[in-house]
PDB file of N, CA and C in Angstrom:
ATOM      1  N   MET Y 246      94.714  85.442  95.930  1.00 94.00           N
ATOM      2  CA  MET Y 246      94.995  85.133  94.551  1.00 94.00           C
ATOM      3  C   MET Y 246      96.414  84.610  94.448  1.00 94.00           C
ATOM      4  N   ILE Y 247      96.547  83.567  93.653  1.00 94.00           N
ATOM      5  CA  ILE Y 247      97.855  83.005  93.342  1.00 94.00           C
ATOM      6  C   ILE Y 247      98.063  83.188  91.846  1.00 94.00           C
ATOM      7  N   LEU Y 248      99.143  83.842  91.480  1.00 93.00           N
ATOM      8  CA  LEU Y 248      99.462  84.053  90.065  1.00 93.00           C
ATOM      9  C   LEU Y 248     100.574  83.103  89.652  1.00 93.00           C
ATOM     10  N   PHE Y 249     100.252  82.164  88.794  1.00 93.00           N
ATOM     11  CA  PHE Y 249     101.296  81.309  88.239  1.00 93.00           C
ATOM     12  C   PHE Y 249     102.034  82.110  87.172  1.00 93.00           C
ATOM     13  N   VAL Y 250     103.355  81.971  87.150  1.00 91.00           N
ATOM     14  CA  VAL Y 250     104.194  82.649  86.164  1.00 91.00           C
ATOM     15  C   VAL Y 250     105.118  81.602  85.562  1.00 91.00           C
ATOM     16  N   GLY Y 251     105.137  81.524  84.235  1.00 90.00           N
ATOM     17  CA  GLY Y 251     106.034  80.572  83.582  1.00 90.00           C
ATOM     18  C   GLY Y 251     105.762  80.482  82.103  1.00 90.00           C
ATOM     19  N   SER Y 252     106.714  79.947  81.395  1.00 90.00           N
ATOM     20  CA  SER Y 252     106.601  79.780  79.952  1.00 90.00           C
ATOM     21  C   SER Y 252     105.462  78.828  79.613  1.00 90.00           C
ATOM     22  N   PRO Y 253     104.925  78.933  78.396  1.00 89.00           N
ATOM     23  CA  PRO Y 253     103.921  77.962  77.966  1.00 89.00           C
ATOM     24  C   PRO Y 253     104.492  76.537  78.072  1.00 89.00           C
ATOM     25  N   ALA Y 254     103.650  75.610  78.468  1.00 90.00           N
ATOM     26  CA  ALA Y 254     104.012  74.187  78.580  1.00 90.00           C
ATOM     27  C   ALA Y 254     105.123  73.923  79.601  1.00 90.00           C
ATOM     28  N   SER Y 255     105.231  74.802  80.623  1.00 92.00           N
ATOM     29  CA  SER Y 255     106.266  74.603  81.645  1.00 92.00           C
ATOM     30  C   SER Y 255     105.749  73.816  82.851  1.00 92.00           C
ATOM     31  N   GLY Y 256     104.457  73.459  82.854  1.00 92.00           N
ATOM     32  CA  GLY Y 256     103.929  72.631  83.927  1.00 92.00           C
ATOM     33  C   GLY Y 256     103.038  73.341  84.926  1.00 92.00           C
ATOM     34  N   LYS Y 257     102.641  74.565  84.655  1.00 92.00           N
ATOM     35  CA  LYS Y 257     101.800  75.318  85.598  1.00 92.00           C
ATOM     36  C   LYS Y 257     100.468  74.609  85.845  1.00 92.00           C
ATOM     37  N   SER Y 258      99.781  74.250  84.782  1.00 90.00           N
ATOM     38  CA  SER Y 258      98.483  73.581  84.917  1.00 90.00           C
ATOM     39  C   SER Y 258      98.639  72.204  85.553  1.00 90.00           C
ATOM     40  N   SER Y 259      99.682  71.496  85.177  1.00 93.00           N
ATOM     41  CA  SER Y 259      99.931  70.174  85.765  1.00 93.00           C
ATOM     42  C   SER Y 259     100.201  70.291  87.257  1.00 93.00           C
ATOM     43  N   TRP Y 260     100.968  71.295  87.655  1.00 93.00           N
ATOM     44  CA  TRP Y 260     101.270  71.501  89.069  1.00 93.00           C
ATOM     45  C   TRP Y 260      99.971  71.755  89.835  1.00 93.00           C
ATOM     46  N   PHE Y 261      99.104  72.578  89.268  1.00 93.00           N
ATOM     47  CA  PHE Y 261      97.810  72.821  89.901  1.00 93.00           C
ATOM     48  C   PHE Y 261      97.035  71.514  90.038  1.00 93.00           C
ATOM     49  N   ASP Y 262      96.957  70.742  88.958  1.00 92.00           N
ATOM     50  CA  ASP Y 262      96.191  69.498  88.975  1.00 92.00           C
ATOM     51  C   ASP Y 262      96.717  68.506  90.003  1.00 92.00           C
ATOM     52  N   ILE Y 263      98.018  68.432  90.176  1.00 94.00           N
ATOM     53  CA  ILE Y 263      98.612  67.476  91.104  1.00 94.00           C
ATOM     54  C   ILE Y 263      98.492  67.934  92.556  1.00 94.00           C
ATOM     55  N   TYR Y 264      98.779  69.204  92.829  1.00 94.00           N
ATOM     56  CA  TYR Y 264      98.916  69.657  94.210  1.00 94.00           C
ATOM     57  C   TYR Y 264      97.772  70.512  94.753  1.00 94.00           C
ATOM     58  N   MET Y 265      96.970  71.103  93.891  1.00 94.00           N
ATOM     59  CA  MET Y 265      96.015  72.083  94.390  1.00 94.00           C
ATOM     60  C   MET Y 265      94.563  71.830  94.000  1.00 94.00           C
ATOM     61  N   LYS Y 266      94.325  71.005  93.019  1.00 92.00           N
ATOM     62  CA  LYS Y 266      93.001  70.834  92.431  1.00 92.00           C
ATOM     63  C   LYS Y 266      91.919  70.498  93.458  1.00 92.00           C
ATOM     64  N   ASN Y 267      92.244  69.722  94.462  1.00 92.00           N
ATOM     65  CA  ASN Y 267      91.242  69.265  95.419  1.00 92.00           C
ATOM     66  C   ASN Y 267      91.126  70.135  96.671  1.00 92.00           C
ATOM     67  N   LEU Y 268      91.798  71.261  96.688  1.00 91.00           N
ATOM     68  CA  LEU Y 268      91.705  72.152  97.846  1.00 91.00           C
ATOM     69  C   LEU Y 268      90.368  72.890  97.813  1.00 91.00           C
ATOM     70  N   LYS Y 269      89.693  72.902  98.923  1.00 90.00           N
ATOM     71  CA  LYS Y 269      88.375  73.530  99.018  1.00 90.00           C
ATOM     72  C   LYS Y 269      88.484  75.051  98.871  1.00 90.00           C
ATOM     73  N   GLY Y 270      87.558  75.627  98.128  1.00 87.00           N
ATOM     74  CA  GLY Y 270      87.492  77.080  97.978  1.00 87.00           C
ATOM     75  C   GLY Y 270      88.486  77.661  96.997  1.00 87.00           C
ATOM     76  N   LEU Y 271      89.126  76.793  96.212  1.00 93.00           N
ATOM     77  CA  LEU Y 271      90.144  77.247  95.266  1.00 93.00           C
ATOM     78  C   LEU Y 271      89.643  77.050  93.845  1.00 93.00           C
ATOM     79  N   VAL Y 272      89.760  78.098  93.030  1.00 93.00           N
ATOM     80  CA  VAL Y 272      89.307  78.067  91.641  1.00 93.00           C
ATOM     81  C   VAL Y 272      90.486  78.404  90.741  1.00 93.00           C
ATOM     82  N   SER Y 273      90.659  77.640  89.674  1.00 93.00           N
ATOM     83  CA  SER Y 273      91.710  77.931  88.703  1.00 93.00           C
ATOM     84  C   SER Y 273      91.078  78.567  87.471  1.00 93.00           C
ATOM     85  N   LEU Y 274      91.602  79.713  87.074  1.00 94.00           N
ATOM     86  CA  LEU Y 274      91.126  80.408  85.879  1.00 94.00           C
ATOM     87  C   LEU Y 274      92.317  80.743  84.992  1.00 94.00           C
ATOM     88  N   GLY Y 275      92.125  80.563  83.694  1.00 89.00           N
ATOM     89  CA  GLY Y 275      93.164  80.905  82.734  1.00 89.00           C
ATOM     90  C   GLY Y 275      92.552  81.461  81.470  1.00 89.00           C
ATOM     91  N   MET Y 276      93.344  82.200  80.748  1.00 86.00           N
ATOM     92  CA  MET Y 276      92.868  82.828  79.512  1.00 86.00           C
ATOM     93  C   MET Y 276      92.408  81.798  78.486  1.00 86.00           C
ATOM     94  N   ASP Y 277      92.940  80.591  78.529  1.00 82.00           N
ATOM     95  CA  ASP Y 277      92.573  79.558  77.561  1.00 82.00           C
ATOM     96  C   ASP Y 277      91.063  79.324  77.529  1.00 82.00           C
ATOM     97  N   THR Y 278      90.425  79.413  78.676  1.00 83.00           N
ATOM     98  CA  THR Y 278      88.988  79.141  78.743  1.00 83.00           C
ATOM     99  C   THR Y 278      88.144  80.337  78.313  1.00 83.00           C
ATOM    100  N   PHE Y 279      88.765  81.478  78.076  1.00 82.00           N
ATOM    101  CA  PHE Y 279      88.036  82.682  77.683  1.00 82.00           C
ATOM    102  C   PHE Y 279      88.371  83.099  76.256  1.00 82.00           C
ATOM    103  N   ASN Y 280      88.961  82.202  75.491  1.00 80.00           N
ATOM    104  CA  ASN Y 280      89.290  82.450  74.084  1.00 80.00           C
ATOM    105  C   ASN Y 280      90.040  83.759  73.869  1.00 80.00           C
ATOM    106  N   GLY Y 281      90.930  84.093  74.786  1.00 72.00           N
ATOM    107  CA  GLY Y 281      91.740  85.294  74.632  1.00 72.00           C
ATOM    108  C   GLY Y 281      91.031  86.605  74.925  1.00 72.00           C
ATOM    109  N   THR Y 282      89.815  86.542  75.484  1.00 86.00           N
ATOM    110  CA  THR Y 282      89.063  87.763  75.793  1.00 86.00           C
ATOM    111  C   THR Y 282      89.446  88.247  77.186  1.00 86.00           C
ATOM    112  N   LEU Y 283      90.363  89.192  77.238  1.00 89.00           N
ATOM    113  CA  LEU Y 283      90.926  89.665  78.496  1.00 89.00           C
ATOM    114  C   LEU Y 283      89.878  90.281  79.420  1.00 89.00           C
ATOM    115  N   GLY Y 284      88.965  91.064  78.887  1.00 91.00           N
ATOM    116  CA  GLY Y 284      87.931  91.688  79.710  1.00 91.00           C
ATOM    117  C   GLY Y 284      87.063  90.661  80.421  1.00 91.00           C
ATOM    118  N   LYS Y 285      86.641  89.632  79.701  1.00 92.00           N
ATOM    119  CA  LYS Y 285      85.817  88.579  80.305  1.00 92.00           C
ATOM    120  C   LYS Y 285      86.603  87.810  81.358  1.00 92.00           C
ATOM    121  N   PHE Y 286      87.869  87.579  81.072  1.00 93.00           N
ATOM    122  CA  PHE Y 286      88.732  86.873  82.019  1.00 93.00           C
ATOM    123  C   PHE Y 286      88.870  87.663  83.320  1.00 93.00           C
ATOM    124  N   HIS Y 287      89.183  88.949  83.203  1.00 94.00           N
ATOM    125  CA  HIS Y 287      89.320  89.787  84.401  1.00 94.00           C
ATOM    126  C   HIS Y 287      88.015  89.839  85.192  1.00 94.00           C
ATOM    127  N   LYS Y 288      86.889  89.914  84.506  1.00 95.00           N
ATOM    128  CA  LYS Y 288      85.586  89.941  85.170  1.00 95.00           C
ATOM    129  C   LYS Y 288      85.338  88.634  85.931  1.00 95.00           C
ATOM    130  N   ALA Y 289      85.717  87.508  85.331  1.00 95.00           N
ATOM    131  CA  ALA Y 289      85.548  86.218  85.997  1.00 95.00           C
ATOM    132  C   ALA Y 289      86.409  86.120  87.255  1.00 95.00           C
ATOM    133  N   VAL Y 290      87.642  86.608  87.172  1.00 95.00           N
ATOM    134  CA  VAL Y 290      88.525  86.620  88.350  1.00 95.00           C
ATOM    135  C   VAL Y 290      87.896  87.466  89.446  1.00 95.00           C
ATOM    136  N   GLU Y 291      87.430  88.639  89.086  1.00 95.00           N
ATOM    137  CA  GLU Y 291      86.798  89.548  90.042  1.00 95.00           C
ATOM    138  C   GLU Y 291      85.571  88.901  90.680  1.00 95.00           C
ATOM    139  N   THR Y 292      84.738  88.266  89.884  1.00 95.00           N
ATOM    140  CA  THR Y 292      83.518  87.628  90.378  1.00 95.00           C
ATOM    141  C   THR Y 292      83.842  86.537  91.396  1.00 95.00           C
ATOM    142  N   GLU Y 293      84.807  85.693  91.079  1.00 95.00           N
ATOM    143  CA  GLU Y 293      85.169  84.600  91.994  1.00 95.00           C
ATOM    144  C   GLU Y 293      85.760  85.137  93.292  1.00 95.00           C
ATOM    145  N   LEU Y 294      86.596  86.162  93.214  1.00 94.00           N
ATOM    146  CA  LEU Y 294      87.165  86.757  94.427  1.00 94.00           C
ATOM    147  C   LEU Y 294      86.070  87.368  95.297  1.00 94.00           C
ATOM    148  N   LYS Y 295      85.096  88.016  94.670  1.00 93.00           N
ATOM    149  CA  LYS Y 295      83.996  88.614  95.426  1.00 93.00           C
ATOM    150  C   LYS Y 295      83.138  87.551  96.106  1.00 93.00           C
ATOM    151  N   LYS Y 296      83.108  86.353  95.552  1.00 92.00           N
ATOM    152  CA  LYS Y 296      82.386  85.229  96.169  1.00 92.00           C
ATOM    153  C   LYS Y 296      83.155  84.652  97.358  1.00 92.00           C
ATOM    154  N   GLY Y 297      84.379  85.146  97.559  1.00 90.00           N
ATOM    155  CA  GLY Y 297      85.201  84.640  98.651  1.00 90.00           C
ATOM    156  C   GLY Y 297      86.089  83.474  98.265  1.00 90.00           C
ATOM    157  N   LYS Y 298      86.161  83.185  96.984  1.00 92.00           N
ATOM    158  CA  LYS Y 298      87.010  82.091  96.513  1.00 92.00           C
ATOM    159  C   LYS Y 298      88.454  82.556  96.430  1.00 92.00           C
ATOM    160  N   ASN Y 299      89.362  81.615  96.553  1.00 93.00           N
ATOM    161  CA  ASN Y 299      90.772  81.858  96.291  1.00 93.00           C
ATOM    162  C   ASN Y 299      91.008  81.477  94.839  1.00 93.00           C
ATOM    163  N   VAL Y 300      91.592  82.368  94.064  1.00 95.00           N
ATOM    164  CA  VAL Y 300      91.738  82.176  92.631  1.00 95.00           C
ATOM    165  C   VAL Y 300      93.203  81.932  92.271  1.00 95.00           C
ATOM    166  N   VAL Y 301      93.435  80.864  91.519  1.00 95.00           N
ATOM    167  CA  VAL Y 301      94.733  80.608  90.909  1.00 95.00           C
ATOM    168  C   VAL Y 301      94.641  81.076  89.466  1.00 95.00           C
ATOM    169  N   VAL Y 302      95.486  82.021  89.095  1.00 94.00           N
ATOM    170  CA  VAL Y 302      95.509  82.522  87.729  1.00 94.00           C
ATOM    171  C   VAL Y 302      96.556  81.729  86.969  1.00 94.00           C
ATOM    172  N   ASP Y 303      96.079  80.877  86.068  1.00 90.00           N
ATOM    173  CA  ASP Y 303      96.937  79.958  85.335  1.00 90.00           C
ATOM    174  C   ASP Y 303      97.183  80.496  83.929  1.00 90.00           C
ATOM    175  N   ASN Y 304      98.070  81.471  83.844  1.00 85.00           N
ATOM    176  CA  ASN Y 304      98.509  82.074  82.573  1.00 85.00           C
ATOM    177  C   ASN Y 304     100.022  82.142  82.609  1.00 85.00           C
ATOM    178  N   THR Y 305     100.625  82.540  81.511  1.00 82.00           N
ATOM    179  CA  THR Y 305     102.078  82.712  81.524  1.00 82.00           C
ATOM    180  C   THR Y 305     102.471  83.880  82.420  1.00 82.00           C
ATOM    181  N   ASN Y 306     101.677  84.967  82.415  1.00 84.00           N
ATOM    182  CA  ASN Y 306     101.915  86.123  83.290  1.00 84.00           C
ATOM    183  C   ASN Y 306     103.377  86.557  83.288  1.00 84.00           C
ATOM    184  N   GLY Y 307     103.988  86.572  82.129  1.00 83.00           N
ATOM    185  CA  GLY Y 307     105.425  86.791  82.024  1.00 83.00           C
ATOM    186  C   GLY Y 307     105.926  88.193  82.303  1.00 83.00           C
ATOM    187  N   SER Y 308     105.072  89.185  82.192  1.00 87.00           N
ATOM    188  CA  SER Y 308     105.542  90.551  82.434  1.00 87.00           C
ATOM    189  C   SER Y 308     104.734  91.186  83.562  1.00 87.00           C
ATOM    190  N   SER Y 309     105.340  92.177  84.192  1.00 89.00           N
ATOM    191  CA  SER Y 309     104.622  92.868  85.264  1.00 89.00           C
ATOM    192  C   SER Y 309     103.381  93.565  84.700  1.00 89.00           C
ATOM    193  N   LYS Y 310     103.452  93.999  83.453  1.00 88.00           N
ATOM    194  CA  LYS Y 310     102.293  94.646  82.830  1.00 88.00           C
ATOM    195  C   LYS Y 310     101.127  93.660  82.686  1.00 88.00           C
ATOM    196  N   SER Y 311     101.421  92.412  82.354  1.00 84.00           N
ATOM    197  CA  SER Y 311     100.356  91.419  82.200  1.00 84.00           C
ATOM    198  C   SER Y 311      99.716  91.061  83.538  1.00 84.00           C
ATOM    199  N   ARG Y 312     100.423  91.286  84.635  1.00 91.00           N
ATOM    200  CA  ARG Y 312      99.902  90.986  85.974  1.00 91.00           C
ATOM    201  C   ARG Y 312      99.258  92.192  86.644  1.00 91.00           C
ATOM    202  N   GLU Y 313      99.517  93.373  86.138  1.00 93.00           N
ATOM    203  CA  GLU Y 313      99.112  94.627  86.783  1.00 93.00           C
ATOM    204  C   GLU Y 313      97.610  94.700  87.079  1.00 93.00           C
ATOM    205  N   LYS Y 314      96.765  94.440  86.108  1.00 93.00           N
ATOM    206  CA  LYS Y 314      95.311  94.522  86.285  1.00 93.00           C
ATOM    207  C   LYS Y 314      94.832  93.488  87.297  1.00 93.00           C
ATOM    208  N   LEU Y 315      95.396  92.282  87.255  1.00 94.00           N
ATOM    209  CA  LEU Y 315      95.009  91.235  88.209  1.00 94.00           C
ATOM    210  C   LEU Y 315      95.355  91.628  89.638  1.00 94.00           C
ATOM    211  N   VAL Y 316      96.520  92.182  89.821  1.00 94.00           N
ATOM    212  CA  VAL Y 316      96.937  92.634  91.155  1.00 94.00           C
ATOM    213  C   VAL Y 316      96.014  93.753  91.636  1.00 94.00           C
ATOM    214  N   ARG Y 317      95.662  94.659  90.751  1.00 95.00           N
ATOM    215  CA  ARG Y 317      94.753  95.753  91.107  1.00 95.00           C
ATOM    216  C   ARG Y 317      93.384  95.208  91.523  1.00 95.00           C
ATOM    217  N   ILE Y 318      92.870  94.245  90.774  1.00 95.00           N
ATOM    218  CA  ILE Y 318      91.579  93.630  91.114  1.00 95.00           C
ATOM    219  C   ILE Y 318      91.647  93.016  92.503  1.00 95.00           C
ATOM    220  N   ALA Y 319      92.685  92.248  92.764  1.00 94.00           N
ATOM    221  CA  ALA Y 319      92.828  91.587  94.068  1.00 94.00           C
ATOM    222  C   ALA Y 319      92.948  92.609  95.197  1.00 94.00           C
ATOM    223  N   ARG Y 320      93.731  93.650  94.991  1.00 93.00           N
ATOM    224  CA  ARG Y 320      93.880  94.682  96.027  1.00 93.00           C
ATOM    225  C   ARG Y 320      92.560  95.402  96.294  1.00 93.00           C
ATOM    226  N   ASP Y 321      91.844  95.754  95.243  1.00 93.00           N
ATOM    227  CA  ASP Y 321      90.574  96.463  95.413  1.00 93.00           C
ATOM    228  C   ASP Y 321      89.569  95.621  96.191  1.00 93.00           C
ATOM    229  N   ILE Y 322      89.499  94.348  95.867  1.00 91.00           N
ATOM    230  CA  ILE Y 322      88.552  93.476  96.553  1.00 91.00           C
ATOM    231  C   ILE Y 322      88.991  93.200  97.973  1.00 91.00           C
ATOM    232  N   SER Y 323      90.269  92.999  98.199  1.00 86.00           N
ATOM    233  CA  SER Y 323      90.745  92.700  99.555  1.00 86.00           C
ATOM    234  C   SER Y 323      90.539  93.894 100.481  1.00 86.00           C
ATOM    235  N   SER Y 324      90.538  95.096  99.938  1.00 83.00           N
ATOM    236  CA  SER Y 324      90.332  96.279 100.780  1.00 83.00           C
ATOM    237  C   SER Y 324      88.887  96.403 101.232  1.00 83.00           C
ATOM    238  N   THR Y 325      87.970  95.678 100.583  1.00 81.00           N
ATOM    239  CA  THR Y 325      86.551  95.748 100.957  1.00 81.00           C
ATOM    240  C   THR Y 325      86.128  94.600 101.873  1.00 81.00           C
ATOM    241  N   ILE Y 326      87.014  93.612 102.056  1.00 70.00           N
ATOM    242  CA  ILE Y 326      86.680  92.449 102.882  1.00 70.00           C
ATOM    243  C   ILE Y 326      86.909  92.776 104.353  1.00 70.00           C
ATOM    244  N   GLN Y 327      85.907  92.488 105.154  1.00 62.00           N
ATOM    245  CA  GLN Y 327      86.034  92.700 106.597  1.00 62.00           C
ATOM    246  C   GLN Y 327      86.280  91.353 107.262  1.00 62.00           C
ATOM    247  N   VAL Y 328      87.277  91.315 108.138  1.00 55.00           N
ATOM    248  CA  VAL Y 328      87.616  90.074 108.848  1.00 55.00           C
ATOM    249  C   VAL Y 328      87.085  90.130 110.248  1.00 55.00           C
TER     250      VAL Y 328
END
C-alpha cells in the first residue's frame, strides 16, 4: 500500500496519473469515489489488497489518525500472505 499525503489540490492524483497509472497490479482508491463513506472505502481497500493488488490511497491523509485504520488493514492482510 502506498499512502499519498498532501493538501487538497496539491497534485497527488496528477502525480499518480503521470507516473503510476500504467503500472500493472496497481489500483488507486480515494474517498472521492465513495462519496465520503469511510466504511465502504476501507472495505474496498481491504478487498483489493486481498486480491493481491498494490493499492495507492489517494486522500489527503493529513493526520496519523486518518491513516491508522488503513495501516492496520495493510498490516493484517500482509501477515496472512505467504511468500
